[in-house]
Each structure stands twice: as structure tokens, then as C-alpha cells.
mmCIF file of C-alpha atoms in Angstrom:
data_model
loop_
_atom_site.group_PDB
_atom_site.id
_atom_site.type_symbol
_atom_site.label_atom_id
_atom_site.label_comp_id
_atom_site.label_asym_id
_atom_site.label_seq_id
_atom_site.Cartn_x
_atom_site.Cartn_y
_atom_site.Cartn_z
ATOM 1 C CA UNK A 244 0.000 0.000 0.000
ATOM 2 C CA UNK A 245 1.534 3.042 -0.803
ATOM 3 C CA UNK A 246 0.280 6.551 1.337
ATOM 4 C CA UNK A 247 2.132 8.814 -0.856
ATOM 5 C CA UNK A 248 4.536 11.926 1.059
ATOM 6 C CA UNK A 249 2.087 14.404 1.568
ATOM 7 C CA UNK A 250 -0.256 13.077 3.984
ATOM 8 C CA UNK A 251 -2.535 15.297 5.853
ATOM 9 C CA UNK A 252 -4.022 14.584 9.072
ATOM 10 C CA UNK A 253 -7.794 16.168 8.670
ATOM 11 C CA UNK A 254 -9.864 18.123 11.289
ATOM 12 C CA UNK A 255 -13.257 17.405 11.532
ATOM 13 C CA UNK A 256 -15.461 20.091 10.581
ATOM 14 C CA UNK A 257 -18.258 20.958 13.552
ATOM 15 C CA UNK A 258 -21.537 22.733 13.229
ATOM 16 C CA UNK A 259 -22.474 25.938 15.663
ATOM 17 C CA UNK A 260 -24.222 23.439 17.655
ATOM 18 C CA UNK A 261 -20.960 21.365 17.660
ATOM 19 C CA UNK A 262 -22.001 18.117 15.980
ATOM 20 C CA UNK A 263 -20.358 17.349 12.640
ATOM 21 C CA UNK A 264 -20.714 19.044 9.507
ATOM 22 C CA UNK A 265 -21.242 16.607 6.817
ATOM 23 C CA UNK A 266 -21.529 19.190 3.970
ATOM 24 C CA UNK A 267 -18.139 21.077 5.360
ATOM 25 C CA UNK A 268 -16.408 17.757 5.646
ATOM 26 C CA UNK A 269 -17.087 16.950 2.149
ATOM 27 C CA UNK A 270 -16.305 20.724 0.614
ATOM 28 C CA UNK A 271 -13.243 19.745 2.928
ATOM 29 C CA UNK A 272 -12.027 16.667 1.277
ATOM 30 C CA UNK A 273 -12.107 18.179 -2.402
ATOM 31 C CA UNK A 274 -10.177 21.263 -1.184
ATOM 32 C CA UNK A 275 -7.331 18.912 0.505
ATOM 33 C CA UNK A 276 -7.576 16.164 -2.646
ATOM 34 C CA UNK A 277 -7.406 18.423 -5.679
ATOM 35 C CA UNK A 278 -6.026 22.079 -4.229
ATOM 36 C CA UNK A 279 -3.984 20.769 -1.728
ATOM 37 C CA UNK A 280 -2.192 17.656 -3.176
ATOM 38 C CA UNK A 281 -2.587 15.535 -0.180
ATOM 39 C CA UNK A 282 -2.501 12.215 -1.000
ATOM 40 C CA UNK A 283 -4.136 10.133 2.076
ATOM 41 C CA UNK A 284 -6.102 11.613 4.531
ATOM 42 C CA UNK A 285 -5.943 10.865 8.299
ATOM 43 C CA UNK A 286 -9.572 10.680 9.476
ATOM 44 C CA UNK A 287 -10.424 10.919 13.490
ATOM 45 C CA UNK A 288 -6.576 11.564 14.284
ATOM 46 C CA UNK A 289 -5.281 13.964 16.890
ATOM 47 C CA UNK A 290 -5.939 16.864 14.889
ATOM 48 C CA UNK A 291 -9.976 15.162 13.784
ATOM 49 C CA UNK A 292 -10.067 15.480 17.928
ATOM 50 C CA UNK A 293 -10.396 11.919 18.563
ATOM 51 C CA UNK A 294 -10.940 12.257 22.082
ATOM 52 C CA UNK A 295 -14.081 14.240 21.851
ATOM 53 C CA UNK A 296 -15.412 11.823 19.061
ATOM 54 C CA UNK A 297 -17.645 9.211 19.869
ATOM 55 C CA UNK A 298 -17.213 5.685 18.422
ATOM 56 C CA UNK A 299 -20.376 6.140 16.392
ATOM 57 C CA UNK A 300 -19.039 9.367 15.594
ATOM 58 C CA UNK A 301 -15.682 7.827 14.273
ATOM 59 C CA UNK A 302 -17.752 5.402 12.292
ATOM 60 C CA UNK A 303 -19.880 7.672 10.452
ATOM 61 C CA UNK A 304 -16.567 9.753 9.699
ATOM 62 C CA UNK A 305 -14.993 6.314 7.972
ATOM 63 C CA UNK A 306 -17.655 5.563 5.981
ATOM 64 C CA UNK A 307 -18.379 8.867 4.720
ATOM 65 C CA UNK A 308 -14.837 10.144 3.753
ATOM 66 C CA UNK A 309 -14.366 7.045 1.898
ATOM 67 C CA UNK A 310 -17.281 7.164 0.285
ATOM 68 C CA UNK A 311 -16.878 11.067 -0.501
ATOM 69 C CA UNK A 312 -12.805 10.177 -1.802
ATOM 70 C CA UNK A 313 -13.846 7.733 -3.586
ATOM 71 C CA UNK A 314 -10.280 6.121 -4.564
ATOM 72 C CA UNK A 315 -8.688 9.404 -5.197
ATOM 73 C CA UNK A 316 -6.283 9.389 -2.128
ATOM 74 C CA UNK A 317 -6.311 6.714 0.492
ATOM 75 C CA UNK A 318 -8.133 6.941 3.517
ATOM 76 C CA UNK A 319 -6.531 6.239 7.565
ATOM 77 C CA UNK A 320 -8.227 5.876 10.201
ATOM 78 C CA UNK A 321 -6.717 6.979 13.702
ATOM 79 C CA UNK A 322 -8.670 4.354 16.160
ATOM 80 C CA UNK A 323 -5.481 3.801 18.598
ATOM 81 C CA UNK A 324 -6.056 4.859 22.228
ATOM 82 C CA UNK A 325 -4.729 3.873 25.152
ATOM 83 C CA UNK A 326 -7.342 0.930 25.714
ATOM 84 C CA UNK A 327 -5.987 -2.149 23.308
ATOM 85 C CA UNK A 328 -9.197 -4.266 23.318
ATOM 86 C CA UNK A 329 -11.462 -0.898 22.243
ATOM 87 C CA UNK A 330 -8.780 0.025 19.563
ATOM 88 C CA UNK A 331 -9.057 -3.793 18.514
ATOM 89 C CA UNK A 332 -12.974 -3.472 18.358
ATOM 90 C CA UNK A 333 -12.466 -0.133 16.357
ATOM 91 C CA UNK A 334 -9.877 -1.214 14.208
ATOM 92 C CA UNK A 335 -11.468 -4.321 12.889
ATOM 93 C CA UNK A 336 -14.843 -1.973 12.127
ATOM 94 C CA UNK A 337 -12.899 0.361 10.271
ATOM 95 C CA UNK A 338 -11.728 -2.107 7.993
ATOM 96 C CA UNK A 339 -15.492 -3.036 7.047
ATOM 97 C CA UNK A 340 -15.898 0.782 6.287
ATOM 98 C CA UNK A 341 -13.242 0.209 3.458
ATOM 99 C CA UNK A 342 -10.672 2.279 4.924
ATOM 100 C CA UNK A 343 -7.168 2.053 3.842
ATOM 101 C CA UNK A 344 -5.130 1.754 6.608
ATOM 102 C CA UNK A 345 -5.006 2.589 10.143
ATOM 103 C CA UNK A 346 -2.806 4.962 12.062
ATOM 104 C CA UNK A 347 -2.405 3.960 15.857
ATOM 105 C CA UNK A 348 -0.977 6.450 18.418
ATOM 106 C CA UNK A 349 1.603 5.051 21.364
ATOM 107 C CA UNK A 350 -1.096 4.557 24.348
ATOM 108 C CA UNK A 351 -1.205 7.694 26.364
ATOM 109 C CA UNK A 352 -1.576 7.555 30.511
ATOM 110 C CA UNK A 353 -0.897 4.416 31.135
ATOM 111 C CA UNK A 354 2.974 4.873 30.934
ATOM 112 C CA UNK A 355 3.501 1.037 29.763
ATOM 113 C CA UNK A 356 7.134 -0.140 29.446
ATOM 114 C CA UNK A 357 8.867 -1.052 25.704
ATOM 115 C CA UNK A 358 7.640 -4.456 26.189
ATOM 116 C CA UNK A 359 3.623 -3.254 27.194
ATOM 117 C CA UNK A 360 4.149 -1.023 23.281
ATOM 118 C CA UNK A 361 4.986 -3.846 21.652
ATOM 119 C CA UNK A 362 1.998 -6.039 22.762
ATOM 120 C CA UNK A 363 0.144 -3.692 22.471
ATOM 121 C CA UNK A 364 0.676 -2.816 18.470
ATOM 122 C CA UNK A 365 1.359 -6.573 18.027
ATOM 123 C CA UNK A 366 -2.280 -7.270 19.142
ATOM 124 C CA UNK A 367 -3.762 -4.872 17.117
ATOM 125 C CA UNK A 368 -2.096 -5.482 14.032
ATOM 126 C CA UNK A 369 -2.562 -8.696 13.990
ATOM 127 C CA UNK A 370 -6.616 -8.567 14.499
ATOM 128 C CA UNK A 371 -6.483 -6.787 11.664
ATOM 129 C CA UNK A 372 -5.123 -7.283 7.145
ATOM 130 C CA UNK A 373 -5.220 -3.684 6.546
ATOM 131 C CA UNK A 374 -1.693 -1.741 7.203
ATOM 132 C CA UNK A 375 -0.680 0.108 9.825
ATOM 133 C CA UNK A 376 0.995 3.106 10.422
ATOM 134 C CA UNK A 377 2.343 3.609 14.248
ATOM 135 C CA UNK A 378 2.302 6.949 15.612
ATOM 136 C CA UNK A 379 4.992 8.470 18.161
ATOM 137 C CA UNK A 380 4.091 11.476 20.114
ATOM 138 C CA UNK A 381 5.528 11.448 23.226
ATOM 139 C CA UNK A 382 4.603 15.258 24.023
ATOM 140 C CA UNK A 383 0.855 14.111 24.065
ATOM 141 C CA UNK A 384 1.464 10.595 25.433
ATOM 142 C CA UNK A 385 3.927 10.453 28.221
ATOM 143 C CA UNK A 386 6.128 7.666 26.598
ATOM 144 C CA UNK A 387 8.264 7.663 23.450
ATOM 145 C CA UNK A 388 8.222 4.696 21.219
ATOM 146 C CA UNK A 389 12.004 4.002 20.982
ATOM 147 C CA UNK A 390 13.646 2.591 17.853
ATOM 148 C CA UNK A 391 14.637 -0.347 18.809
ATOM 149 C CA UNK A 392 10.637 -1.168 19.408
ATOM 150 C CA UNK A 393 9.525 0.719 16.065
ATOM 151 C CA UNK A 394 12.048 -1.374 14.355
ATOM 152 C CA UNK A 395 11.098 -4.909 16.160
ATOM 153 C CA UNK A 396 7.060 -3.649 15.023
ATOM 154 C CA UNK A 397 8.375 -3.030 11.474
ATOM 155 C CA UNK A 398 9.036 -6.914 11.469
ATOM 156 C CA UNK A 399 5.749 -7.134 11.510
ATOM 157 C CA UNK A 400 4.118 -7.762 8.113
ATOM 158 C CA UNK A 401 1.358 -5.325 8.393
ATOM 159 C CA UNK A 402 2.878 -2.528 10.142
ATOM 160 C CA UNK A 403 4.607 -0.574 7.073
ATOM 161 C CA UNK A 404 4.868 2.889 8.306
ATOM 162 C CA UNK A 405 5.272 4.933 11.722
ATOM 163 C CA UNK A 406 5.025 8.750 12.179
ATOM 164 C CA UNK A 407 7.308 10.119 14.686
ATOM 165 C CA UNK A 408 7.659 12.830 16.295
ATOM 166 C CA UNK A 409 10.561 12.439 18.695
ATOM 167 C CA UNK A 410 14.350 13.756 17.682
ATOM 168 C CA UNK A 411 15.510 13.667 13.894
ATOM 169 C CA UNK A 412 18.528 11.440 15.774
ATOM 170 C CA UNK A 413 15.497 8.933 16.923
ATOM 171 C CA UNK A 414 14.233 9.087 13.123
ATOM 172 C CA UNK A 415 17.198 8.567 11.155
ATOM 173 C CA UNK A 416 17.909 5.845 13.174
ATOM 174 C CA UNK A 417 14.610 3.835 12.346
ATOM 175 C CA UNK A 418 15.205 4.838 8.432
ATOM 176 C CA UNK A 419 18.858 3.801 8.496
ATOM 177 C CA UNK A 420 17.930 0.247 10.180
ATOM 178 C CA UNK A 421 14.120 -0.461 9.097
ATOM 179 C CA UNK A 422 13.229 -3.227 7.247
ATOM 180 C CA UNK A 423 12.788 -2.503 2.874
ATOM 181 C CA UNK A 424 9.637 -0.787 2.187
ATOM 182 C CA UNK A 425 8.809 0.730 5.994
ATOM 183 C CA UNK A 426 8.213 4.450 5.852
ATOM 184 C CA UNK A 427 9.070 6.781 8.053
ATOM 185 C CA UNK A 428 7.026 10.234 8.321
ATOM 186 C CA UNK A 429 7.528 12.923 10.373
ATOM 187 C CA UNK A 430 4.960 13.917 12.052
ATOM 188 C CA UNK A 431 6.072 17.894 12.286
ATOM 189 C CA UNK A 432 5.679 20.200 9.987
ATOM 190 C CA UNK A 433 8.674 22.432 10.996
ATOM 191 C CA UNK A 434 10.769 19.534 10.781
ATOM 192 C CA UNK A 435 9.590 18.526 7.334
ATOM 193 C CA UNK A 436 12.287 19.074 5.472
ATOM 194 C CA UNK A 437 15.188 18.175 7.541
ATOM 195 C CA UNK A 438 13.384 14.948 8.046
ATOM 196 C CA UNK A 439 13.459 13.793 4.167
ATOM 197 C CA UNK A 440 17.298 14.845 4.501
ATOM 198 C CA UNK A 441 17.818 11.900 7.343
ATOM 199 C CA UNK A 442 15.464 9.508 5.626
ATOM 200 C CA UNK A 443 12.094 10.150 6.031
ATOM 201 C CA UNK A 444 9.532 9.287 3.379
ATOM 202 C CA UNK A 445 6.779 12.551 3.764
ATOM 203 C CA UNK A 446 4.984 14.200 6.314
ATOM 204 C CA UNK A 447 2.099 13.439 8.131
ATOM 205 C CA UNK A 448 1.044 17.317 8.176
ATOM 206 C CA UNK A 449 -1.135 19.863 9.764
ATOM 207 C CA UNK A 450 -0.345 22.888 7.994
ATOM 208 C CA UNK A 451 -0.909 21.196 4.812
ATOM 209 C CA UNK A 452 -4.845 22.410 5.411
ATOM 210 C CA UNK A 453 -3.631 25.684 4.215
ATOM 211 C CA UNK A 454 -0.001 25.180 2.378
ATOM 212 C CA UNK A 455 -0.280 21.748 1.229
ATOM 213 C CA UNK A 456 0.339 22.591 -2.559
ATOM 214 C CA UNK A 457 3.213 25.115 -1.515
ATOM 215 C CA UNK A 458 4.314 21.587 0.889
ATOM 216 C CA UNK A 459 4.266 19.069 -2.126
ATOM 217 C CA UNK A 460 6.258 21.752 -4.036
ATOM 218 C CA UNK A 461 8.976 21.236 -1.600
ATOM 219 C CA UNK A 462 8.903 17.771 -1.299
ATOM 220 C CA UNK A 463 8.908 17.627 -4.896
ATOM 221 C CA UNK A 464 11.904 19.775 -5.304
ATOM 222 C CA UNK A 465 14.184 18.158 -2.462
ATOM 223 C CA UNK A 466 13.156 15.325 -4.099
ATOM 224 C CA UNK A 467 14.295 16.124 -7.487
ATOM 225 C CA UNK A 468 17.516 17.450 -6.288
ATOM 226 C CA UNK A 469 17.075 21.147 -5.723
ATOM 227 C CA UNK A 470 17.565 21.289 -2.057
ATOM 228 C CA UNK A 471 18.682 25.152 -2.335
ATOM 229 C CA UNK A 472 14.992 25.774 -3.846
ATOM 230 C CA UNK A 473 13.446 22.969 -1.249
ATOM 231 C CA UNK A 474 14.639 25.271 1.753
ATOM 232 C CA UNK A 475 13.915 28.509 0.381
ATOM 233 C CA UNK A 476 10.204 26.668 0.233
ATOM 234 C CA UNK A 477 10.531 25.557 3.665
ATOM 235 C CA UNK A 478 12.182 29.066 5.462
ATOM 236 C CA UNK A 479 9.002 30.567 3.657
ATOM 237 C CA UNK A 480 6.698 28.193 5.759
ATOM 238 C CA UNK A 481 8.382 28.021 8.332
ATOM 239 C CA UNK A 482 5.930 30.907 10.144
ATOM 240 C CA UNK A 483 2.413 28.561 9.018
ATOM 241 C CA UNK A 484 4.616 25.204 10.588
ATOM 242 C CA UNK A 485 5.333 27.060 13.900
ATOM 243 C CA UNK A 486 2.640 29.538 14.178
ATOM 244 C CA UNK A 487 0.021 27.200 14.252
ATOM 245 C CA UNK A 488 1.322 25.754 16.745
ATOM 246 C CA UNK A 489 2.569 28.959 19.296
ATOM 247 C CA UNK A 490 0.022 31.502 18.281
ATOM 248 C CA UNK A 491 1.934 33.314 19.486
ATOM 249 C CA UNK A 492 2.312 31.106 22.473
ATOM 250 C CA UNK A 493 1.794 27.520 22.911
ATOM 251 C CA UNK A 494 -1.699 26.676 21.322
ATOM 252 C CA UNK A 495 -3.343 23.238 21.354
ATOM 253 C CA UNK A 496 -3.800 21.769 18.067
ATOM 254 C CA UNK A 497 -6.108 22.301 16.169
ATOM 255 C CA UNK A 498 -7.616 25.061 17.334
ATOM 256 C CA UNK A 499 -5.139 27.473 15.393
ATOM 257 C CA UNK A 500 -5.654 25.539 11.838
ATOM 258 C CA UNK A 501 -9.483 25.888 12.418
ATOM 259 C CA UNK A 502 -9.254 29.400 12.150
ATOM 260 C CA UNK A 503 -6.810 29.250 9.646
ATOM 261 C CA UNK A 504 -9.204 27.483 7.288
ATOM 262 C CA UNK A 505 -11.877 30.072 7.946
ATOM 263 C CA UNK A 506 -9.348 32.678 6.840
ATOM 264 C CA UNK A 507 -9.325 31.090 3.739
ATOM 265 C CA UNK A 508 -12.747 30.537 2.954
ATOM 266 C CA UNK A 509 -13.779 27.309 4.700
ATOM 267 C CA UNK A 510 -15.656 27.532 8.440
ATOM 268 C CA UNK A 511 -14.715 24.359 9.938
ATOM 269 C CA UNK A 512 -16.053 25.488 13.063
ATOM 270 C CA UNK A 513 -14.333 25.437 17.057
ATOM 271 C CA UNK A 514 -12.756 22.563 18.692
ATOM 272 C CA UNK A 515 -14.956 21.217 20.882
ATOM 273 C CA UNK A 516 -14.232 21.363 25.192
ATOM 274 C CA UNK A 517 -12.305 20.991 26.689
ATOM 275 C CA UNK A 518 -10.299 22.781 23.749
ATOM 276 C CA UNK A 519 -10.962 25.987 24.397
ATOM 277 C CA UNK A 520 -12.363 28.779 21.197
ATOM 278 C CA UNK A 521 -9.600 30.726 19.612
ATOM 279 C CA UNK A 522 -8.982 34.121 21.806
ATOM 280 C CA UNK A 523 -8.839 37.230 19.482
ATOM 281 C CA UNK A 524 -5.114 37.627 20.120
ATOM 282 C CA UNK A 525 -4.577 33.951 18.912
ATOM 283 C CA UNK A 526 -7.168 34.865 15.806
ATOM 284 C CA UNK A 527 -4.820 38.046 15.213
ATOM 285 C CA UNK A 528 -1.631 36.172 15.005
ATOM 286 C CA UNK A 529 -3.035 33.365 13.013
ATOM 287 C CA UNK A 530 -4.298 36.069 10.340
ATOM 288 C CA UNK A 531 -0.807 37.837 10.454
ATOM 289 C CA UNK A 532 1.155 34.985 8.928
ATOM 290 C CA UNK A 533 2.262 35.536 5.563
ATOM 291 C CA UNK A 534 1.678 32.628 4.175
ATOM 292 C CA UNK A 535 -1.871 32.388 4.996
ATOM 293 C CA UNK A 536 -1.892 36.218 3.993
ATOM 294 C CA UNK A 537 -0.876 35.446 0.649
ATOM 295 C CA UNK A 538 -3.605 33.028 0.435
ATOM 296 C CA UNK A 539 -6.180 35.039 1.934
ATOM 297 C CA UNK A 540 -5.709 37.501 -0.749
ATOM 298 C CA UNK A 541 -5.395 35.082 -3.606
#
């Protein structure tokens, strides 16, 4: 199965009433798929709020986006938590929505040891045939998935891919030692580029709601051996990757990118609590970024 580099992980679009928008979601997908260049879509991920989504709610969300995508980019669904026989249960119901793959984040609270990780992703991947993508985030999570247990999962013949988000050192070392075929992705936008320069495959992005085309354009340069032209791409991001992140300080995710989209023409609505609604000085520094500028006025 192949993901692509330019992956985006979606948010999921929420009525004044804070239920989902179906029509949004939809006007969503198109703008990612055909403006945007992302080629899979991460549905009911961090950034879709998966916390605050119910498991009907996840459900509906499967079925629809790959019903709305249609085969045009893949479709992954985030149903990791921190509970392995609920993301079991999940995991084997999104494959009978027809997703492509799943993407399941280190389990969070619990604080289990190297060996307690492994079981875990062992068990999961092997309830399931579709592929999986692990997902390292030890800022949210409490516990970093070392290399030495991303690259004893990668032995496993379903788990092709992990996003990580710990030091470039930590992902160069799973790209230099990984079996043939794994993929590695960050999973920061900021660190995008320096990642393909260590080994990484693409980007599991946020800021690729907004500056996915300008992303692929990057990707697609490094790739074709203009890395002077790659990081004059990146420095010019560089403000959308951080500020959407530390608006202009430390702002949970994605409450910044929400109002980003409405900037540019798409009301995807608040996060819901306990994610607090954008303040206006976040909403001011959001709007100040030049990137998004550009693209406000385009």
C-alpha cells in the first residue's frame, strides 16, 4: 500500500451546535484532494479530535470520507487509544468501512514499558489485514516509542509505516535500520524538510490544510535534487509550521488551523471542550502569517 509523502491529518469540521458538519467535511475533502495535493487523509486523528469523538461518531466519519474520496487518495483511520481491546474493536470496524489503513498512536496515561508497546501494536495489528501506520508522540502521550521497538514492530508484516515525532537522531535511526519498504514520516511540519534529509519518506502534516500545494512543491523539489529551492520553500513556511502551533504562544492543536481554514474561505467550526475557542489575540496572530496572507488575498 503506498500513502504517498504528503499526507494530511484532517480536522473534523463541527456545526455551531458542535455536531459534525457533513456538507463542510465533504467541501473539505475536495479542497485537501485536488487544491492541496494531499494524497491520504488521516480521518479521526489527533488533529480530527479523537478524544471528543464518539465511536459512532468515528464510524460515520470512515464511511463517509471514503465514500466522498472515492479512490482518489487513500483513507486512515486513527482508532489507537490507550485501551488495546477498544482500539481492537475499532480497528477491525474500520476495515469493514473500506478504509485504507489505520494509524495507531503510542497509548497515552498508562505509561507502559517497551515491552507493554509492543503487545500492544502486536495485538492490534494482527486482528487486523489492513496496514498500519504507528504513531509516536511522546509530548501528548507520556512515553516515546524508541527505535529499537519501532524497528522490532516493522518486522511485523502489516505494520509498514510509523510517524514520529521524537528527535531527527530517533528518526534517522529507524530509516537507516528499518526493514525494505517501511516508511518513516515525520509527524512535524517544521521539521519537514530536515526529516526527508535523514530519511524520512513525507509528512504526516497539519499545515498542509492551508499550504499543502506550496508543501508538495517542496517535497517535490528536495526530491528532485534542488535542495537550495526545497529550503527557500521551507524558510518561507516556516511561520504557518510554527505559528500554528505557538500563536503566538503555545496553542493546542487544532484550534489554530481551524481558524486558519476560515481565513481562507472554509468555516470548519471550534474545537470542541475541553479545547478551548480561539482568543482574538490567537485569531490576530493566526491572520498575520504571511503565508496564509498570501492566500487570503489570492
Amino acid at each position: 500500500m503506498e500513502f504517498g509523502r504528503l499526507i494530511t491529518a484532517m480536522v473534523t469540521p463541527f456545526d455551531n451546535e458542535g455536531n459534525i458538519d457533513w456538507t463542510t467535511t465533504e467541501r473539505l475533502l475536495e479542497r485537501l484532494i485536488v487544491e492541496e495535493k494531499s494524497e491520504s487523509i488521516v480521518v479521526a486523528g489527533t488533529t480530527g479530535e479523537s478524544p471528543t469523538l464518539t465511536h459512532n461518531e468515528k464510524l460515520e466519519l470512515f464511511s463517509f470520507v471514503v465514500n466522498k474520496v472515492a479512490g482518489r487518495a487513500k483513507v486512515i483511520a486513527g482508532t489507537g487509544s490507550n485501551n488495546t481491546r477498544a482500539s481492537i474493536e475499532l480497528s477491525k470496524e474500520a476495515e469493514q468501512c473500506g478504509v485504507d489503513g489505520l494509524l495507531l498512536v503510542t497509548p497515552y496515561y498508562n505509561k507502559p514499558s517497551q515491552e507493554g508497546l509492543y503487545l500492544h501494536f502486536k495485538s492490534i495489528a494482527e486482528s487486523v489485514k489492513l496496514p498500519v501506520i504507528l504513531y509516536n508522540v511522546e509530548s501528548r502521550t507520556a512515553v516515546n516509542l524508541s527505535a529499537q521497538t519501532t524497528l522490532r514492530l516493522a518486522e511485523l508484516p502489516n505494520v509498514v509505516a510509523t510517524k514520529d515525532c521524537a528527535s531527527l537522531e530517533q528518526l534517522a535511526t529507524i530509516a537507516a535500520n528499518a526493514p525494505e519498504g517501511f516508511r518513516v514520516y515525520s509527524g512535524d511540519d517544521s521539521a519537514a524538510l530536515p526529516a526527508l534529509a535523514v530519511g524520512a519518506y513525507g509528512i504526516i502534516s497539519v499545515a498542509s490544510h492551508v499550504v499543502g500545494k506550496e508543501m508538495k512543491q517542496m517535497i517535490d523539489s528536495y526530491l528532485a535534487g534542488d535542495v537550495a529551492q526545497a529550503a527557500k520553500l521551507h524558510q518561507e513556511l516556516l511561520t504557518v509550521f510554527k505559528g500554528l502551533f505557538y500563536c503566538p504562544h503555545p496553542t493546542p492543536n487544532p484550534v489554530p488551523v481551524k481558524h486558519a481554514l476560515s481565513l481562507t474561505g472554509l468555516p470548519v467550526g471550534s474545537a470542541r471542550l475541553p479545547l478551548a475557542p480561539i482568543t482574538s489575540e490567537e485569531a490576530a496572530f493566526v491572520a498575520s502569517l504571511p503565508p496564509l496572507q498570501k492566500r487570503m488575498q489570492s
